[in-house]
JSON list of C-alpha atoms in Angstrom, two decimals:
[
{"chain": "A", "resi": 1, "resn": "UNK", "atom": "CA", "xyz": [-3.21, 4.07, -50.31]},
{"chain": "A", "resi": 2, "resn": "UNK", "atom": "CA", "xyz": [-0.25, 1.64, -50.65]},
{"chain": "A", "resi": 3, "resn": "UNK", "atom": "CA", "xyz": [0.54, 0.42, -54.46]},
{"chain": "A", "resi": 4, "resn": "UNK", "atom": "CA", "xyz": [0.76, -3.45, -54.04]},
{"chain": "A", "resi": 5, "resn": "UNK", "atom": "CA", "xyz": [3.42, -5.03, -56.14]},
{"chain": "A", "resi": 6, "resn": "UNK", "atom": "CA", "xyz": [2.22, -7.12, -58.68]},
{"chain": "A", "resi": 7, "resn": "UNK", "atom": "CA", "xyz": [2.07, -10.74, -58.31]},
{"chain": "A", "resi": 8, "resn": "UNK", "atom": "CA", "xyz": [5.32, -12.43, -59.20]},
{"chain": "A", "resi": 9, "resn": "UNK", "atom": "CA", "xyz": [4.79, -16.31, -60.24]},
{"chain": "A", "resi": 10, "resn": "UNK", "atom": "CA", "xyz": [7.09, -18.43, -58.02]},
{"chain": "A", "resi": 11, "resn": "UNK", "atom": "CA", "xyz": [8.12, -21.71, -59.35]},
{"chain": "A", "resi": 12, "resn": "UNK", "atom": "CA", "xyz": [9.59, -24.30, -56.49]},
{"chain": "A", "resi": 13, "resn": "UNK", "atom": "CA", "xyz": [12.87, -25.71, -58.99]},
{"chain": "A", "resi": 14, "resn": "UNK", "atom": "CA", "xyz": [15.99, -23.39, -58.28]},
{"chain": "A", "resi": 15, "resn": "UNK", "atom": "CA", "xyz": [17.80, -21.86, -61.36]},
{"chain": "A", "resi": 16, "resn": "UNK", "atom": "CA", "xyz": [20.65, -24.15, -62.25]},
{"chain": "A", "resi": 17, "resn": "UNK", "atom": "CA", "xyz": [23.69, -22.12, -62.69]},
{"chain": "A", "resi": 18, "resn": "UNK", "atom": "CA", "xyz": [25.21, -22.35, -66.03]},
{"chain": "A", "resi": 19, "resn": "UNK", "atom": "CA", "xyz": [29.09, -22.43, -66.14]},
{"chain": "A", "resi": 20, "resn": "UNK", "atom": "CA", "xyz": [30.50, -20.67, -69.04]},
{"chain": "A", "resi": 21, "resn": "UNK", "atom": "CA", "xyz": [32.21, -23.06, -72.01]},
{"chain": "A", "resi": 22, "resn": "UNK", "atom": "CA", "xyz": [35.82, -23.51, -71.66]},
{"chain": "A", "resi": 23, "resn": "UNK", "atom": "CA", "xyz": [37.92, -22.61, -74.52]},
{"chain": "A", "resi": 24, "resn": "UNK", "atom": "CA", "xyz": [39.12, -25.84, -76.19]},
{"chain": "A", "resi": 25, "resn": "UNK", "atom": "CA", "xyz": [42.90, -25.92, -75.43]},
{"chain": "A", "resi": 26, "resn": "UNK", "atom": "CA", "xyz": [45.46, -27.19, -78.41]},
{"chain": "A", "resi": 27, "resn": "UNK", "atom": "CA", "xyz": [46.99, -30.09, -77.06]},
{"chain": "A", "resi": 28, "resn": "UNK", "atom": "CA", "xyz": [50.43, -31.14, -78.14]},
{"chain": "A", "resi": 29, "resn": "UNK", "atom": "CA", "xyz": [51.03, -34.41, -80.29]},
{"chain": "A", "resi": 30, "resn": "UNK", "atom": "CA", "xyz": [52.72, -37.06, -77.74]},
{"chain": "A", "resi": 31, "resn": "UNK", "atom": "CA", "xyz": [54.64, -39.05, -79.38]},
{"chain": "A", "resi": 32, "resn": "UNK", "atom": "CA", "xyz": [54.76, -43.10, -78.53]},
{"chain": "A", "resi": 33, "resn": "UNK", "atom": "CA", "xyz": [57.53, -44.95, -77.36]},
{"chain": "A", "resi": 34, "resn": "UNK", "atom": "CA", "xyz": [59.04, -47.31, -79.28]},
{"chain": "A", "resi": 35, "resn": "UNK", "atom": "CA", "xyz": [58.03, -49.65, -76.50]},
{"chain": "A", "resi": 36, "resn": "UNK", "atom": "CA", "xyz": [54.54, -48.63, -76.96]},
{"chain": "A", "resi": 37, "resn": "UNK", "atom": "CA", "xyz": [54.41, -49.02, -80.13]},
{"chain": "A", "resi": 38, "resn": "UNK", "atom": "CA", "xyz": [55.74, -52.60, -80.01]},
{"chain": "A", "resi": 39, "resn": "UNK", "atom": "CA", "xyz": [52.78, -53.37, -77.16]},
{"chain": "A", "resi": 40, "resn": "UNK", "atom": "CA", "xyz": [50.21, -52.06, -79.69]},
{"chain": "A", "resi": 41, "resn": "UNK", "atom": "CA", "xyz": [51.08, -53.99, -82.72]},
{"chain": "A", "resi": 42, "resn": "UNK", "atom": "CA", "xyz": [51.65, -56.97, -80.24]},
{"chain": "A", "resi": 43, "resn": "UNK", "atom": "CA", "xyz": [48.11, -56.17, -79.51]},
{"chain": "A", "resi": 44, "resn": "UNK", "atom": "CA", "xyz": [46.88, -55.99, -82.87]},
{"chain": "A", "resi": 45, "resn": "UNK", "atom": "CA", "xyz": [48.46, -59.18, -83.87]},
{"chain": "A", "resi": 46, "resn": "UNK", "atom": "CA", "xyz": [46.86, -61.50, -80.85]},
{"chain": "A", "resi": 47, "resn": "UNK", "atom": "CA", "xyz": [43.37, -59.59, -81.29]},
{"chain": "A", "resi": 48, "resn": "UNK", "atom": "CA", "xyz": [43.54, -60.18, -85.25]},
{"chain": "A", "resi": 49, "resn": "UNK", "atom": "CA", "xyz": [44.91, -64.05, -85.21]},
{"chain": "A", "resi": 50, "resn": "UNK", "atom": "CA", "xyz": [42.44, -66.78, -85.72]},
{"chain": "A", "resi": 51, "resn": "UNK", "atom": "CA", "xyz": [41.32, -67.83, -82.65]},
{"chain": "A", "resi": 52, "resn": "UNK", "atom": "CA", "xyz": [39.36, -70.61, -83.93]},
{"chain": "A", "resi": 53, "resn": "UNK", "atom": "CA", "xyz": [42.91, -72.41, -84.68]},
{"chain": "A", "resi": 54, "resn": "UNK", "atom": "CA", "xyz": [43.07, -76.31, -83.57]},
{"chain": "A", "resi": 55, "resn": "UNK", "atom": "CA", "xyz": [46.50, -77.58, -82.22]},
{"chain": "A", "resi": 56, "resn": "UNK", "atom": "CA", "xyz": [47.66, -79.90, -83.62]},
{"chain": "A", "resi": 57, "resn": "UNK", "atom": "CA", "xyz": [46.37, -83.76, -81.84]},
{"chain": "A", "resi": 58, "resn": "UNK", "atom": "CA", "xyz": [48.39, -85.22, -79.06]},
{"chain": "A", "resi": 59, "resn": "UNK", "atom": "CA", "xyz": [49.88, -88.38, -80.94]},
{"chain": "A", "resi": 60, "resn": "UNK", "atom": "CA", "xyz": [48.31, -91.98, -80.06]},
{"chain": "A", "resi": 61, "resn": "UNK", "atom": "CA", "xyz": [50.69, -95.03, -80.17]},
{"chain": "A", "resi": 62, "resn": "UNK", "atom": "CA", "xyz": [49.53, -98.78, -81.44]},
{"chain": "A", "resi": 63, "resn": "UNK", "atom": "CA", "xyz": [51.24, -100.51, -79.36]},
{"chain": "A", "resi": 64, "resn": "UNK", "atom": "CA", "xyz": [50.28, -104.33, -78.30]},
{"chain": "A", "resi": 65, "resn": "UNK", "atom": "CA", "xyz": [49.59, -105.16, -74.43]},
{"chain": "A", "resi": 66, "resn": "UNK", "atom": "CA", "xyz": [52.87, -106.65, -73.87]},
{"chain": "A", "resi": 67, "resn": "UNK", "atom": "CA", "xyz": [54.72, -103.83, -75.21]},
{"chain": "A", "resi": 68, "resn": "UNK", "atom": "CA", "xyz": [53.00, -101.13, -72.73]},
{"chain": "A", "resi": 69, "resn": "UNK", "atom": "CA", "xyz": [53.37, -103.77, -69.64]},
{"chain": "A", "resi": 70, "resn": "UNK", "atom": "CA", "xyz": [57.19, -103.84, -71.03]},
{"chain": "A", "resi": 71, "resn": "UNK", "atom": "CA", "xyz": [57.43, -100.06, -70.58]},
{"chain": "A", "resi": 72, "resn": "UNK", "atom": "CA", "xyz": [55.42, -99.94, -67.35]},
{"chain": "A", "resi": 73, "resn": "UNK", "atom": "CA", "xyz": [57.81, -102.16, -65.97]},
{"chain": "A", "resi": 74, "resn": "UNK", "atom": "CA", "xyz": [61.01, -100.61, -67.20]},
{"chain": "A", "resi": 75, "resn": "UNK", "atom": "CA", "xyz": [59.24, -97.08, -66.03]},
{"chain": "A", "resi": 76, "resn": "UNK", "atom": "CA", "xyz": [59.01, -98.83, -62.41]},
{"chain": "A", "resi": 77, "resn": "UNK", "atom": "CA", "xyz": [62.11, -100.77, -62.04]},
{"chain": "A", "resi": 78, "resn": "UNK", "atom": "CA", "xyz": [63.68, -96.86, -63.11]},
{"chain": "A", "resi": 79, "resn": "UNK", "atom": "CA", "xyz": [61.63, -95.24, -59.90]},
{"chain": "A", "resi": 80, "resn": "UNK", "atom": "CA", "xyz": [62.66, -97.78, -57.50]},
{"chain": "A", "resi": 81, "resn": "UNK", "atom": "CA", "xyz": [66.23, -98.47, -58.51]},
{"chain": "A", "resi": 82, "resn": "UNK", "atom": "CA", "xyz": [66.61, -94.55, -57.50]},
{"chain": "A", "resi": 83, "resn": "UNK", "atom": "CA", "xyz": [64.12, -94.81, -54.26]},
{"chain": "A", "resi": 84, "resn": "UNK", "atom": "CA", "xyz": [61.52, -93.27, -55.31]},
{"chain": "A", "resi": 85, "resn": "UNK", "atom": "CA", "xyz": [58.95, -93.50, -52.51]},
{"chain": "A", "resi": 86, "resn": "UNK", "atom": "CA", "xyz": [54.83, -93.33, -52.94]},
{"chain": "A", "resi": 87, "resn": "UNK", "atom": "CA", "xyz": [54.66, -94.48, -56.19]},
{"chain": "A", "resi": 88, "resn": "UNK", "atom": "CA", "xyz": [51.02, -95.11, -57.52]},
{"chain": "A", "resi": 89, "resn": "UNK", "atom": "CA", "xyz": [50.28, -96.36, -60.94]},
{"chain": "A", "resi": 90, "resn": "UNK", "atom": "CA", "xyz": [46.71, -94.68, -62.55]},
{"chain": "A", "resi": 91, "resn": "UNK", "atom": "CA", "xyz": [44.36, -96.80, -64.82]},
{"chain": "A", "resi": 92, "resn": "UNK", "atom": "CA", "xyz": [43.37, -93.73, -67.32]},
{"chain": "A", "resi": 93, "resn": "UNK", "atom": "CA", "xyz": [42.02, -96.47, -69.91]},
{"chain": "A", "resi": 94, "resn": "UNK", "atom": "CA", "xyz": [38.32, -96.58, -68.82]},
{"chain": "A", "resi": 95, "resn": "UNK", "atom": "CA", "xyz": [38.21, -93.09, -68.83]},
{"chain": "A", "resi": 96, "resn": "UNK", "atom": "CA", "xyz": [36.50, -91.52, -71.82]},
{"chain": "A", "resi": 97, "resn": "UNK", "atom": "CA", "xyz": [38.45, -87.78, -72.24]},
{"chain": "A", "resi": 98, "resn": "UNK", "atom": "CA", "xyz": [41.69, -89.36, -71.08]},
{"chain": "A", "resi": 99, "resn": "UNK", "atom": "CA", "xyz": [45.14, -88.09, -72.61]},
{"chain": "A", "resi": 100, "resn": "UNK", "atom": "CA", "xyz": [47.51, -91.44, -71.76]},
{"chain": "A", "resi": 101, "resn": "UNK", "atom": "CA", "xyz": [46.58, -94.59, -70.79]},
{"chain": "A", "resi": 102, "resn": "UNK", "atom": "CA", "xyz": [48.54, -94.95, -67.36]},
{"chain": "A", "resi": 103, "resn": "UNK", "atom": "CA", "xyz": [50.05, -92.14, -65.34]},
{"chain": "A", "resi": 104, "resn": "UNK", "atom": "CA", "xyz": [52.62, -93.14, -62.92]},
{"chain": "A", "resi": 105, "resn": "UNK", "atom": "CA", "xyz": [53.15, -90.87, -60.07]},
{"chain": "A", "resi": 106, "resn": "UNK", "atom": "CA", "xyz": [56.06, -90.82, -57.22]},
{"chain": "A", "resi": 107, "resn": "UNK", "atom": "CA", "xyz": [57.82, -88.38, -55.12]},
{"chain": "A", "resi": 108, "resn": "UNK", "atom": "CA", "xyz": [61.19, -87.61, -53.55]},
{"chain": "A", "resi": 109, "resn": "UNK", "atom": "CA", "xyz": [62.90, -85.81, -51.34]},
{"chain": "A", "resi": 110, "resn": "UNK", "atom": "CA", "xyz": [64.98, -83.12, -53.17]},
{"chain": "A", "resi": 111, "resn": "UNK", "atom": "CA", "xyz": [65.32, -81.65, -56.39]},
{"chain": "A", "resi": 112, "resn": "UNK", "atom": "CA", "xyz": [68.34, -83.74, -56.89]},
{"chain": "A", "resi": 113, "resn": "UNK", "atom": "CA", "xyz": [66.50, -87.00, -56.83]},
{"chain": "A", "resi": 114, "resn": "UNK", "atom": "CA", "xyz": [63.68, -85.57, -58.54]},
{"chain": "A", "resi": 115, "resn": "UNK", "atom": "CA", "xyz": [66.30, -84.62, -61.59]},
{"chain": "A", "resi": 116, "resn": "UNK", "atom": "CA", "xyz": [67.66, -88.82, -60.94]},
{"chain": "A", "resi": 117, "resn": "UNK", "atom": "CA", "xyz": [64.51, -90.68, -60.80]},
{"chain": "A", "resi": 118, "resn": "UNK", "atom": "CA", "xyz": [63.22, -88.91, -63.99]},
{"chain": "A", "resi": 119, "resn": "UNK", "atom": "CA", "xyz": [66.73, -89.69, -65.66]},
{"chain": "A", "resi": 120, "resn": "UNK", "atom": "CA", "xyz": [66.33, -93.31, -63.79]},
{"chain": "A", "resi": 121, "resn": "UNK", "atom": "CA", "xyz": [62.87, -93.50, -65.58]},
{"chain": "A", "resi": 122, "resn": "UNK", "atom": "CA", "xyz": [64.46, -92.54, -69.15]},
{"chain": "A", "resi": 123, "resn": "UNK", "atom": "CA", "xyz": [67.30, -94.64, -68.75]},
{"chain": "A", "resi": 124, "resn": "UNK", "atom": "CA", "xyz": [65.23, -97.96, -67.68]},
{"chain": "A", "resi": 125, "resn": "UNK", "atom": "CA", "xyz": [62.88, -97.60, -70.26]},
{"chain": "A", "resi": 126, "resn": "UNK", "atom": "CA", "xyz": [65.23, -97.00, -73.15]},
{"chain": "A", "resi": 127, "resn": "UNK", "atom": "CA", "xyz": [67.70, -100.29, -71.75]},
{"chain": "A", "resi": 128, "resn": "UNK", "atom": "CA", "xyz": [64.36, -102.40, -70.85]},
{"chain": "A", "resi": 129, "resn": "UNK", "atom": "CA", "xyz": [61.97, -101.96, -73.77]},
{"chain": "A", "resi": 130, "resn": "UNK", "atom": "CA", "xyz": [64.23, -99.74, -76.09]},
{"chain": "A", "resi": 131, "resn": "UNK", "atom": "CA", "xyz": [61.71, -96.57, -76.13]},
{"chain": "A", "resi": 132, "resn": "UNK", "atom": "CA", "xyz": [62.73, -92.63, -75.93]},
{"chain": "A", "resi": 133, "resn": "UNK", "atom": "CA", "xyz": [60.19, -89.87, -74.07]},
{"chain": "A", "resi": 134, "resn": "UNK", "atom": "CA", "xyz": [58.20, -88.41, -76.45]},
{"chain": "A", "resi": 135, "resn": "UNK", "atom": "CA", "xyz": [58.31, -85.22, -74.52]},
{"chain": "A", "resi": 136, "resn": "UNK", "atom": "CA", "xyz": [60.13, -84.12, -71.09]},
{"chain": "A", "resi": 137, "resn": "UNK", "atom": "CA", "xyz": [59.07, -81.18, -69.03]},
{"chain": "A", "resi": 138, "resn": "UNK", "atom": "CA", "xyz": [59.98, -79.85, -65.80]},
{"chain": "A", "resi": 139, "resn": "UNK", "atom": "CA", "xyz": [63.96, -80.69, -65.79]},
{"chain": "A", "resi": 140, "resn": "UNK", "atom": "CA", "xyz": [64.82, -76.55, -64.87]},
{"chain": "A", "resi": 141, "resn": "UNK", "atom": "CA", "xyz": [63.02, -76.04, -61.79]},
{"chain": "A", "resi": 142, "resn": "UNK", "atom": "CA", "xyz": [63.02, -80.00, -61.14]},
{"chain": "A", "resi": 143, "resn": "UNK", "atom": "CA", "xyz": [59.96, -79.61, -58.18]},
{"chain": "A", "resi": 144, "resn": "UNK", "atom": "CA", "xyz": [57.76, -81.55, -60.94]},
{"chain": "A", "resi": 145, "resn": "UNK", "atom": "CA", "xyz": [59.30, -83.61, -63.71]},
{"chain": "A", "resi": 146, "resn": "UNK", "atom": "CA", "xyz": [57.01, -85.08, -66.69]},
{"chain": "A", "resi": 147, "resn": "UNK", "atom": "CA", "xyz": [58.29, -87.62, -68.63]},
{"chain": "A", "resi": 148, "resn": "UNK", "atom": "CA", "xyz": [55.84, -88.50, -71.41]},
{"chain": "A", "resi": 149, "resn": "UNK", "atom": "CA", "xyz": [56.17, -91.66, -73.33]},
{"chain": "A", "resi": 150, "resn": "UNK", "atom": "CA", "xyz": [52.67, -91.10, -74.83]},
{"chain": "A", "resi": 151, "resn": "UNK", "atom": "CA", "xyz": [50.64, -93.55, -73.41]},
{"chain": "A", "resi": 152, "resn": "UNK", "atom": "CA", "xyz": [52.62, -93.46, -70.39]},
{"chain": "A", "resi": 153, "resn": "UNK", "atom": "CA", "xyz": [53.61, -90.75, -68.62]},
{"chain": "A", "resi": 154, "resn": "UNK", "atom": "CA", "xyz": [55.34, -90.17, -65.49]},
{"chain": "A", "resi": 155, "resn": "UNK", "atom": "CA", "xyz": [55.25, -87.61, -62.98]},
{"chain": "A", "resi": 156, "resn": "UNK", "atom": "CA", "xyz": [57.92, -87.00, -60.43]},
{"chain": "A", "resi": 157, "resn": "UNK", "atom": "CA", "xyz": [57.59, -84.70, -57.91]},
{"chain": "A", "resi": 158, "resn": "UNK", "atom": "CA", "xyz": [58.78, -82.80, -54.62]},
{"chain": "A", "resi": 159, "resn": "UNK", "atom": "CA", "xyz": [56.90, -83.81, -51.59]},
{"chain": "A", "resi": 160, "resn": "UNK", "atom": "CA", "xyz": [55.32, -80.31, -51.05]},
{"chain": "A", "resi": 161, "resn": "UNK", "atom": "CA", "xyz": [54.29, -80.48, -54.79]},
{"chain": "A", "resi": 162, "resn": "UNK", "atom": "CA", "xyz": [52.64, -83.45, -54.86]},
{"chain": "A", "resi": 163, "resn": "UNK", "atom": "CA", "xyz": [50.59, -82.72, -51.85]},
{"chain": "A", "resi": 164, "resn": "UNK", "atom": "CA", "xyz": [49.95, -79.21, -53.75]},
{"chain": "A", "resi": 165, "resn": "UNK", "atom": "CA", "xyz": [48.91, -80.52, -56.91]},
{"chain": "A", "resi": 166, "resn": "UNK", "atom": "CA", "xyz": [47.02, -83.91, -55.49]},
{"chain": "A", "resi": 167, "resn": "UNK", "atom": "CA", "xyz": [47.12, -85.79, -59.17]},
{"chain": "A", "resi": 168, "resn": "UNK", "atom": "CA", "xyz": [45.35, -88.69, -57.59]},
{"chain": "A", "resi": 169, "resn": "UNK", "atom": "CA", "xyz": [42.05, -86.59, -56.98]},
{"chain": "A", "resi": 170, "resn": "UNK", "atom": "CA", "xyz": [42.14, -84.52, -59.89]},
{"chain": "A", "resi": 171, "resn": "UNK", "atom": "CA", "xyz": [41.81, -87.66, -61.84]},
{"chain": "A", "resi": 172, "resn": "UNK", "atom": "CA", "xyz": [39.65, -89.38, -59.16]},
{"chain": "A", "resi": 173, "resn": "UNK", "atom": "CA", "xyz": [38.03, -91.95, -61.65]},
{"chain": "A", "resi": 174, "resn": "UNK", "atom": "CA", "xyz": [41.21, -93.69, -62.45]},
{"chain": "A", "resi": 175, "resn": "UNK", "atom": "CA", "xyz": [41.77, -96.95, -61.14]},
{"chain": "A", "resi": 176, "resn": "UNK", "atom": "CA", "xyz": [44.59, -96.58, -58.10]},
{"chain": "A", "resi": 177, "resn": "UNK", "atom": "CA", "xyz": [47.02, -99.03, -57.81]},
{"chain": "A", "resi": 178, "resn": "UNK", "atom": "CA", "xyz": [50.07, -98.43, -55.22]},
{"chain": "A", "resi": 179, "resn": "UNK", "atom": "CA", "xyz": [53.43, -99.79, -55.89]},
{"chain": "A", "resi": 180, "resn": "UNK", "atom": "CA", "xyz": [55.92, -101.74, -53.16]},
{"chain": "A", "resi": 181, "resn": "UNK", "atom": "CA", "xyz": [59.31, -99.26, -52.83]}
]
């Protein structure tokens, strides 16, 4: 008579192999850069300031009707006398979130005019209604020039940038008015 074997339980999961702990390894103390550690405290600093921080308002000018059609005008005559050519003149005023009351926008063909109508514009406006930009913007690359007289301010651009940047649309609501080169 055969002995049977006695009955083994069987269980259907397979034995997950354990791998054996690795030994933890002493790792050497890299030093930062000095680079690095100007990046991290340049980190620290923007993460830390207050980010609830107002800048300070754009400034608003009281200035009577005649005054701003003054400056409009002196701000046009300056385009044209230097052949500017598209010139449109925006109507910001019924707008509620507006930043100036008019934009004037023109174009020309190369940087060099772009650089001569803005100084045109500047030079007009300081003869005609004795007033100085608030601001300028734009002279170095001279593709898109911003002269800002506050409540006025003028755009000059390059062709290609004007059709990039399509002022007219972005501020769709304004009331359009083209100007005769």
């Amino acid at each position: 008579m055969a002995l049977k074997p006695k009955s083994v339980k069987t269980t259907k999961a397979k034995a997950v192999k354990q791998r054996p702990k690795a030994k933890p390894t002493k790792r050497k103390k890299v030093e930062p850069s000095p680079r690095e550690l100007q990046e991290r405290e340049a980190n620290r600093i923007l993460n830390t300031s207050k980010t609830t921080q107002k800048l300070p308002k754009r400034p608003r000018k009281q200035v009577s009707t005649d005054q701003q059609q003054a400056l409009l005008d002196a701000v046009i005559k300056g385009m044209q006398e230097k052949k500017a050519s598209q010139i449109q003149q925006l109507d910001l005023r019924q707008l509620e979130h507006r930043i100036a009351d008019y934009f004037i926008i023109a174009e020309a063909e190369s940087k060099i005019q772009v650089r001569a109508i803005a100084e045109g514009v500047e030079d007009f406006a300081l003869r005609l209604s004795k007033e100085k930009p608030y601001r300028t913007e734009g002279f170095e690359n001279a593709e898109w020039i911003i002269v800002d007289f506050i409540n006025i301010v003028v755009h000059v651009f390059q062709r290609e940038a004007r059709m990039h940047y399509q002022l007219e649309q972005l501020w769709g609501d304004a009331q359009l008015t083209s100007i005769s080169e």
